[in-house]
Amino acid sequence: MEVWRIGLGCIVFLEPSLTVSEQNLADRVRYILRSNIFDVAELERLCREAVPSSDENATAEEAAPQIAEHPTNVNADVNTPVVVDSNDDGTVAQELELEHMRSTLEEAIVETRSTPLENRPRLPRIALSKRNRAVVRALNPMLVTYLEASRDLCETDSILFGAALAVCRIIGAKLSTAGRATGQSSVIPAWRIRIEERIAKARALIGRLICFRSGNNRPRIVRTVRMAFAGTNVSLSQPDIMQKLTERIDDLKQRIAAWGKQIRRYTERSTRFNQNRHFRSDQKRMYKSLERPMVSGTGPAPNQAATAAFWRGLWSEPISHSEGPWTEVVASQ
């Protein structure tokens, strides 16, 4: 409503000889609303300058009787149009917006007071835009009542955190659902997922190559073996194909070992980084994370005689094995 009044007042009082159509005025209002050129305080000041008194306001309304009966004003917090009657006062939309901000602030403060410190959401960084600054300036006067009634520092902290939470909700910022006590994120990093996928593919390929080397000539196995040697001069019909298969399998095993060491190296580096960061911020928490729980067995410990009898039954009894022909081959080599 303020933007319509500003546009109409400027046209009537500043340029009385200029004729503006309904569509032109509506386009100007829509442009101002979408571009967020003015904040709430600036719109109110311009409205007072454009329409200084009620008599002039009536004159302005008589000078432009063809304005749409139900203009729309954009609600700044959810970006949805709010229909305002043209006969209402120009501050109706602003009052509705401030009332919504006040209710959001009250809900956020009540929620913060009843939420433990470790379960509070993490607040994101907010861009310093005109709209965000306008929301903060509108909420600051509302905090006076809550801060004056605060009894201790903990309640003051809850009020300020609730105000920050209300700002994030009004501007539509994305809040993290994880609490502060979760510590290190449980989400697997992307680099580890990529390396583990490479290891899984390499192990599957090793299995196919071993099957082919053992005499499995199914079309799916043969197709996989050909893909494994793609880009090389190796063909499945050459006489030294078994040696090439062994070399390829060994190469894949070495790659898997290297990728495993890479994961361990990155994990150790991440652990050292987190420990150094926790040591700078909270040494007690860091030392507590290094403690290992005591593992104790259930029931009484066995005595020496029972232990000796148990292992004597495993190692003292003679056992005859049936050796296959492969043992003679190994012995001859």
Tab-separated table of C-alpha atoms in Angstrom:
chain	number	residue	atom	x	y	z
A	1	MET	CA	0.000	0.000	0.000
A	2	GLU	CA	2.857	2.391	0.781
A	3	VAL	CA	4.380	1.869	-2.652
A	4	TRP	CA	1.086	2.585	-4.393
A	5	ARG	CA	0.647	5.703	-2.281
A	6	ILE	CA	4.205	6.832	-3.041
A	7	GLY	CA	3.732	6.382	-6.775
A	8	LEU	CA	0.365	8.114	-6.781
A	9	GLY	CA	1.500	10.959	-4.512
A	10	CYS	CA	4.628	11.636	-6.564
A	11	ILE	CA	2.630	11.789	-9.774
A	12	VAL	CA	-0.139	14.033	-8.382
A	13	PHE	CA	1.933	16.445	-6.312
A	14	LEU	CA	5.314	16.530	-8.068
A	15	GLU	CA	4.123	16.208	-11.665
A	16	PRO	CA	0.452	17.300	-11.819
A	17	SER	CA	0.601	17.804	-15.591
A	18	LEU	CA	1.875	14.268	-16.283
A	19	THR	CA	-0.724	11.685	-17.314
A	20	VAL	CA	0.019	8.142	-16.194
A	21	SER	CA	-2.072	5.135	-17.102
A	22	GLU	CA	-3.082	2.338	-14.729
A	23	GLN	CA	-0.744	-0.125	-16.410
A	24	ASN	CA	2.229	2.254	-16.212
A	25	LEU	CA	1.649	2.876	-12.508
A	26	ALA	CA	1.207	-0.839	-11.842
A	27	ASP	CA	4.470	-1.601	-13.695
A	28	ARG	CA	6.330	0.976	-11.638
A	29	VAL	CA	4.963	-0.444	-8.379
A	30	ARG	CA	5.793	-4.015	-9.411
A	31	TYR	CA	9.368	-3.008	-10.295
A	32	ILE	CA	9.894	-1.325	-6.904
A	33	LEU	CA	8.510	-4.353	-5.068
A	34	ARG	CA	10.623	-6.913	-6.933
A	35	SER	CA	13.896	-4.980	-6.855
A	36	ASN	CA	13.692	-4.181	-3.098
A	37	ILE	CA	15.077	-0.702	-3.687
A	38	PHE	CA	13.638	0.714	-0.447
A	39	ASP	CA	13.488	-0.875	2.987
A	40	VAL	CA	10.565	-0.513	5.420
A	41	ALA	CA	11.834	2.674	7.053
A	42	GLU	CA	12.595	4.293	3.688
A	43	LEU	CA	9.131	3.431	2.363
A	44	GLU	CA	7.528	4.995	5.414
A	45	ARG	CA	9.578	8.178	5.055
A	46	LEU	CA	8.782	8.495	1.356
A	47	CYS	CA	5.117	7.900	2.091
A	48	ARG	CA	5.079	10.757	4.615
A	49	GLU	CA	6.844	13.077	2.160
A	50	ALA	CA	4.597	12.148	-0.768
A	51	VAL	CA	1.338	12.316	1.215
A	52	PRO	CA	1.906	14.812	4.080
A	53	SER	CA	-1.715	15.203	5.251
A	54	SER	CA	-5.091	13.521	5.056
A	55	ASP	CA	-6.589	16.382	2.954
A	56	GLU	CA	-3.898	15.996	0.342
A	57	ASN	CA	-4.380	12.245	0.553
A	58	ALA	CA	-8.047	12.692	-0.296
A	59	THR	CA	-7.094	14.981	-3.177
A	60	ALA	CA	-4.681	12.395	-4.456
A	61	GLU	CA	-7.333	9.703	-4.304
A	62	GLU	CA	-9.797	11.927	-6.176
A	63	ALA	CA	-7.173	12.757	-8.802
A	64	ALA	CA	-6.624	9.103	-9.652
A	65	PRO	CA	-9.908	7.231	-9.200
A	66	GLN	CA	-8.992	4.527	-11.704
A	67	ILE	CA	-6.464	2.693	-9.556
A	68	ALA	CA	-7.157	-0.996	-9.082
A	69	GLU	CA	-9.495	-1.678	-6.190
A	70	HIS	CA	-7.280	-4.370	-4.666
A	71	PRO	CA	-3.581	-3.619	-5.228
A	72	THR	CA	-1.073	-6.120	-3.944
A	73	ASN	CA	1.838	-5.576	-1.634
A	74	VAL	CA	4.603	-8.133	-1.256
A	75	ASN	CA	5.127	-9.500	2.215
A	76	ALA	CA	8.879	-9.251	2.773
A	77	ASP	CA	9.299	-12.409	4.829
A	78	VAL	CA	7.654	-14.997	2.591
A	79	ASN	CA	7.467	-13.114	-0.728
A	80	THR	CA	3.720	-13.754	-1.130
A	81	PRO	CA	1.223	-11.079	-2.160
A	82	VAL	CA	-1.056	-9.640	0.538
A	83	VAL	CA	-4.276	-8.070	-0.746
A	84	VAL	CA	-4.916	-4.627	0.801
A	85	ASP	CA	-8.073	-2.606	0.228
A	86	SER	CA	-7.503	0.790	-1.338
A	87	ASN	CA	-9.786	2.395	1.265
A	88	ASP	CA	-7.588	1.242	4.156
A	89	ASP	CA	-4.800	3.293	5.657
A	90	GLY	CA	-1.413	3.064	3.940
A	91	THR	CA	0.217	1.522	7.007
A	92	VAL	CA	-1.955	-1.624	7.020
A	93	ALA	CA	0.509	-3.732	5.054
A	94	GLN	CA	3.412	-2.527	7.169
A	95	GLU	CA	1.522	-3.283	10.381
A	96	LEU	CA	0.684	-6.770	9.134
A	97	GLU	CA	4.323	-7.359	8.315
A	98	LEU	CA	5.531	-6.062	11.681
A	99	GLU	CA	2.920	-8.158	13.477
A	100	HIS	CA	4.161	-11.245	11.660
A	101	MET	CA	7.747	-10.376	12.619
A	102	ARG	CA	6.697	-9.880	16.232
A	103	SER	CA	4.949	-13.256	16.385
A	104	THR	CA	7.933	-14.966	14.747
A	105	LEU	CA	10.266	-13.329	17.271
A	106	GLU	CA	8.106	-14.425	20.206
A	107	GLU	CA	7.927	-18.021	18.959
A	108	ALA	CA	11.693	-18.129	18.421
A	109	ILE	CA	12.445	-16.792	21.912
A	110	VAL	CA	10.035	-19.236	23.581
A	111	GLU	CA	11.518	-22.110	21.578
A	112	THR	CA	15.074	-21.091	22.471
A	113	ARG	CA	14.295	-20.852	26.189
A	114	SER	CA	12.968	-24.414	26.237
A	115	THR	CA	15.798	-25.871	24.129
A	116	PRO	CA	19.104	-26.953	25.714
A	117	LEU	CA	22.208	-25.177	24.549
A	118	GLU	CA	23.643	-28.263	22.849
A	119	ASN	CA	20.442	-28.800	20.812
A	120	ARG	CA	20.217	-25.318	19.344
A	121	PRO	CA	20.530	-25.152	15.547
A	122	ARG	CA	23.569	-23.665	13.888
A	123	LEU	CA	22.851	-20.241	12.441
A	124	PRO	CA	24.221	-19.534	8.953
A	125	ARG	CA	26.009	-16.409	7.828
A	126	ILE	CA	23.574	-13.818	6.483
A	127	ALA	CA	24.344	-11.605	3.501
A	128	LEU	CA	24.449	-7.872	4.224
A	129	SER	CA	21.657	-6.931	1.820
A	130	LYS	CA	19.215	-4.041	2.166
A	131	ARG	CA	16.322	-6.364	2.920
A	132	ASN	CA	18.206	-8.259	5.634
A	133	ARG	CA	19.327	-5.023	7.281
A	134	ALA	CA	15.755	-3.758	7.190
A	135	VAL	CA	14.532	-6.893	8.970
A	136	VAL	CA	17.203	-6.497	11.671
A	137	ARG	CA	16.361	-2.807	12.150
A	138	ALA	CA	12.671	-3.694	12.467
A	139	LEU	CA	13.312	-6.370	15.116
A	140	ASN	CA	15.723	-4.344	17.244
A	141	PRO	CA	13.010	-2.144	18.883
A	142	MET	CA	10.971	-5.267	19.681
A	143	LEU	CA	13.815	-6.683	21.787
A	144	VAL	CA	13.693	-3.828	24.322
A	145	THR	CA	10.726	-5.316	26.196
A	146	TYR	CA	12.316	-8.758	26.437
A	147	LEU	CA	15.740	-7.453	27.465
A	148	GLU	CA	14.315	-5.196	30.179
A	149	ALA	CA	12.489	-8.177	31.696
A	150	SER	CA	15.573	-10.409	31.575
A	151	ARG	CA	16.689	-11.650	34.983
A	152	ASP	CA	20.103	-13.126	34.272
A	153	LEU	CA	22.719	-13.531	31.590
A	154	CYS	CA	21.427	-16.939	30.440
A	155	GLU	CA	18.004	-15.497	29.681
A	156	THR	CA	19.591	-12.583	27.833
A	157	ASP	CA	21.552	-15.052	25.745
A	158	SER	CA	18.334	-16.944	24.931
A	159	ILE	CA	16.630	-13.723	23.868
A	160	LEU	CA	19.463	-12.693	21.568
A	161	PHE	CA	19.757	-16.157	20.057
A	162	GLY	CA	15.994	-16.266	19.553
A	163	ALA	CA	16.156	-12.905	17.770
A	164	ALA	CA	18.878	-14.196	15.452
A	165	LEU	CA	16.811	-17.329	14.815
A	166	ALA	CA	13.769	-15.186	14.025
A	167	VAL	CA	15.762	-13.135	11.507
A	168	CYS	CA	16.881	-16.321	9.750
A	169	ARG	CA	13.311	-17.579	9.554
A	170	ILE	CA	11.921	-14.277	8.286
A	171	ILE	CA	14.434	-13.918	5.476
A	172	GLY	CA	14.164	-17.611	4.613
A	173	ALA	CA	17.722	-18.667	5.475
A	174	LYS	CA	18.455	-22.389	5.562
A	175	LEU	CA	19.013	-23.664	9.110
A	176	SER	CA	21.017	-26.727	10.038
A	177	THR	CA	19.008	-29.419	11.808
A	178	ALA	CA	22.076	-30.832	13.599
A	179	GLY	CA	22.675	-29.647	17.149
A	180	ARG	CA	25.875	-28.186	18.515
A	181	ALA	CA	26.770	-31.264	20.548
A	182	THR	CA	27.037	-33.570	17.556
A	183	GLY	CA	30.707	-32.631	17.195
A	184	GLN	CA	32.242	-33.807	13.983
A	185	SER	CA	29.800	-34.375	11.177
A	186	SER	CA	28.845	-38.009	10.556
A	187	VAL	CA	28.478	-37.447	6.832
A	188	ILE	CA	31.078	-39.344	4.819
A	189	PRO	CA	33.219	-36.869	2.823
A	190	ALA	CA	32.963	-36.926	-0.950
A	191	TRP	CA	36.627	-37.814	-1.500
A	192	ARG	CA	36.254	-40.965	0.602
A	193	ILE	CA	33.136	-42.019	-1.295
A	194	ARG	CA	34.972	-41.636	-4.606
A	195	ILE	CA	37.972	-43.687	-3.447
A	196	GLU	CA	35.762	-46.423	-1.982
A	197	GLU	CA	33.867	-46.631	-5.270
A	198	ARG	CA	37.171	-47.099	-7.123
A	199	ILE	CA	38.167	-49.862	-4.697
A	200	ALA	CA	34.816	-51.629	-5.123
A	201	LYS	CA	35.079	-51.511	-8.923
A	202	ALA	CA	38.667	-52.775	-8.847
A	203	ARG	CA	37.736	-55.693	-6.578
A	204	ALA	CA	34.832	-56.640	-8.844
A	205	LEU	CA	37.160	-56.557	-11.853
A	206	ILE	CA	39.702	-58.733	-10.043
A	207	GLY	CA	36.989	-61.290	-9.379
A	208	ARG	CA	36.014	-61.375	-13.064
A	209	LEU	CA	39.639	-61.753	-14.173
A	210	ILE	CA	40.218	-64.609	-11.723
A	211	CYS	CA	37.074	-66.343	-13.002
A	212	PHE	CA	38.299	-66.033	-16.591
A	213	ARG	CA	41.723	-67.326	-15.627
A	214	SER	CA	40.054	-70.331	-13.977
A	215	GLY	CA	38.298	-71.249	-17.240
A	216	ASN	CA	34.982	-69.400	-16.951
A	217	ASN	CA	34.186	-68.272	-20.518
A	218	ARG	CA	30.703	-66.864	-20.070
A	219	PRO	CA	29.914	-63.909	-22.361
A	220	ARG	CA	29.638	-61.495	-19.450
A	221	ILE	CA	33.030	-62.517	-18.064
A	222	VAL	CA	34.681	-62.350	-21.497
A	223	ARG	CA	33.199	-58.908	-22.129
A	224	THR	CA	34.546	-57.627	-18.819
A	225	VAL	CA	38.030	-59.008	-19.543
A	226	ARG	CA	38.078	-57.317	-22.941
A	227	MET	CA	37.074	-54.028	-21.320
A	228	ALA	CA	39.886	-54.472	-18.786
A	229	PHE	CA	42.444	-54.680	-21.609
A	230	ALA	CA	40.851	-51.961	-23.734
A	231	GLY	CA	43.399	-49.542	-25.174
A	232	THR	CA	46.235	-52.067	-25.047
A	233	ASN	CA	47.668	-54.537	-27.551
A	234	VAL	CA	46.552	-57.525	-25.499
A	235	SER	CA	44.051	-59.943	-27.096
A	236	LEU	CA	42.411	-62.940	-25.507
A	237	SER	CA	43.727	-65.294	-28.193
A	238	GLN	CA	47.434	-64.666	-27.672
A	239	PRO	CA	49.430	-67.433	-25.943
A	240	ASP	CA	50.638	-65.383	-22.948
A	241	ILE	CA	47.162	-64.216	-21.961
A	242	MET	CA	47.401	-65.948	-18.566
A	243	GLN	CA	50.539	-63.994	-17.723
A	244	LYS	CA	48.863	-60.775	-18.811
A	245	LEU	CA	45.887	-61.597	-16.597
A	246	THR	CA	48.171	-62.186	-13.618
A	247	GLU	CA	49.975	-58.891	-14.235
A	248	ARG	CA	46.659	-57.057	-14.519
A	249	ILE	CA	45.388	-58.589	-11.282
A	250	ASP	CA	48.598	-57.651	-9.444
A	251	ASP	CA	48.344	-54.103	-10.772
A	252	LEU	CA	44.764	-53.774	-9.518
A	253	LYS	CA	45.746	-55.148	-6.092
A	254	GLN	CA	48.544	-52.583	-5.817
A	255	ARG	CA	46.112	-49.819	-6.724
A	256	ILE	CA	43.677	-50.995	-4.061
A	257	ALA	CA	46.484	-50.965	-1.478
A	258	ALA	CA	47.504	-47.437	-2.534
A	259	TRP	CA	43.908	-46.190	-2.304
A	260	GLY	CA	43.553	-47.759	1.134
A	261	LYS	CA	46.695	-45.966	2.332
A	262	GLN	CA	45.338	-42.740	0.868
A	263	ILE	CA	42.136	-43.113	2.893
A	264	ARG	CA	44.116	-43.811	6.084
A	265	ARG	CA	46.413	-40.845	5.429
A	266	TYR	CA	43.524	-38.448	4.852
A	267	THR	CA	41.665	-39.796	7.890
A	268	GLU	CA	44.689	-39.343	10.142
A	269	ARG	CA	45.209	-35.809	8.838
A	270	SER	CA	41.549	-34.958	9.476
A	271	THR	CA	41.814	-36.410	12.990
A	272	ARG	CA	44.919	-34.337	13.755
A	273	PHE	CA	43.245	-31.207	12.407
A	274	ASN	CA	40.130	-31.718	14.550
A	275	GLN	CA	42.205	-32.497	17.649
A	276	ASN	CA	44.276	-29.317	17.211
A	277	ARG	CA	41.110	-27.277	16.706
A	278	HIS	CA	39.463	-28.790	19.800
A	279	PHE	CA	42.655	-28.252	21.815
A	280	ARG	CA	42.566	-24.534	21.017
A	281	SER	CA	38.870	-24.173	21.795
A	282	ASP	CA	38.120	-26.778	24.489
A	283	GLN	CA	41.006	-28.794	25.928
A	284	LYS	CA	38.771	-30.761	28.299
A	285	ARG	CA	36.667	-31.994	25.404
A	286	MET	CA	39.758	-32.974	23.425
A	287	TYR	CA	41.257	-34.987	26.316
A	288	LYS	CA	37.906	-36.654	26.930
A	289	SER	CA	37.737	-37.760	23.287
A	290	LEU	CA	41.130	-39.482	23.703
A	291	GLU	CA	39.912	-41.628	26.576
A	292	ARG	CA	39.089	-45.219	25.686
A	293	PRO	CA	36.387	-47.124	27.551
A	294	MET	CA	37.537	-49.988	29.730
A	295	VAL	CA	36.588	-53.332	28.217
A	296	SER	CA	35.879	-55.928	30.880
A	297	GLY	CA	34.680	-59.493	30.372
A	298	THR	CA	31.542	-60.848	31.930
A	299	GLY	CA	31.928	-63.516	34.554
A	300	PRO	CA	34.934	-64.680	36.579
A	301	ALA	CA	38.339	-65.079	34.950
A	302	PRO	CA	39.460	-68.691	34.232
A	303	ASN	CA	42.139	-70.151	36.459
A	304	GLN	CA	45.500	-71.430	35.276
A	305	ALA	CA	44.596	-75.125	35.340
A	306	ALA	CA	41.467	-74.661	33.210
A	307	THR	CA	43.374	-72.550	30.696
A	308	ALA	CA	46.150	-75.126	30.364
A	309	ALA	CA	43.627	-77.949	29.944
A	310	PHE	CA	41.774	-76.051	27.224
A	311	TRP	CA	44.845	-75.391	25.074
A	312	ARG	CA	46.278	-78.875	25.722
A	313	GLY	CA	43.198	-80.375	24.116
A	314	LEU	CA	43.834	-78.317	20.980
A	315	TRP	CA	47.594	-78.703	20.523
A	316	SER	CA	48.550	-82.011	22.170
A	317	GLU	CA	46.271	-84.390	20.249
A	318	PRO	CA	47.859	-85.887	17.108
A	319	ILE	CA	45.941	-85.161	13.905
A	320	SER	CA	46.405	-86.863	10.541
A	321	HIS	CA	45.892	-84.732	7.441
A	322	SER	CA	45.037	-85.960	3.935
A	323	GLU	CA	47.355	-84.090	1.613
A	324	GLY	CA	46.442	-83.641	-2.017
A	325	PRO	CA	48.627	-83.869	-5.119
A	326	TRP	CA	49.283	-80.143	-5.078
A	327	THR	CA	51.644	-80.566	-2.107
A	328	GLU	CA	54.011	-82.626	-4.241
A	329	VAL	CA	54.009	-79.900	-6.910
A	330	VAL	CA	54.826	-77.253	-4.326
A	331	ALA	CA	57.552	-79.431	-2.793
A	332	SER	CA	59.172	-80.036	-6.201
A	333	GLN	CA	59.172	-76.297	-7.000
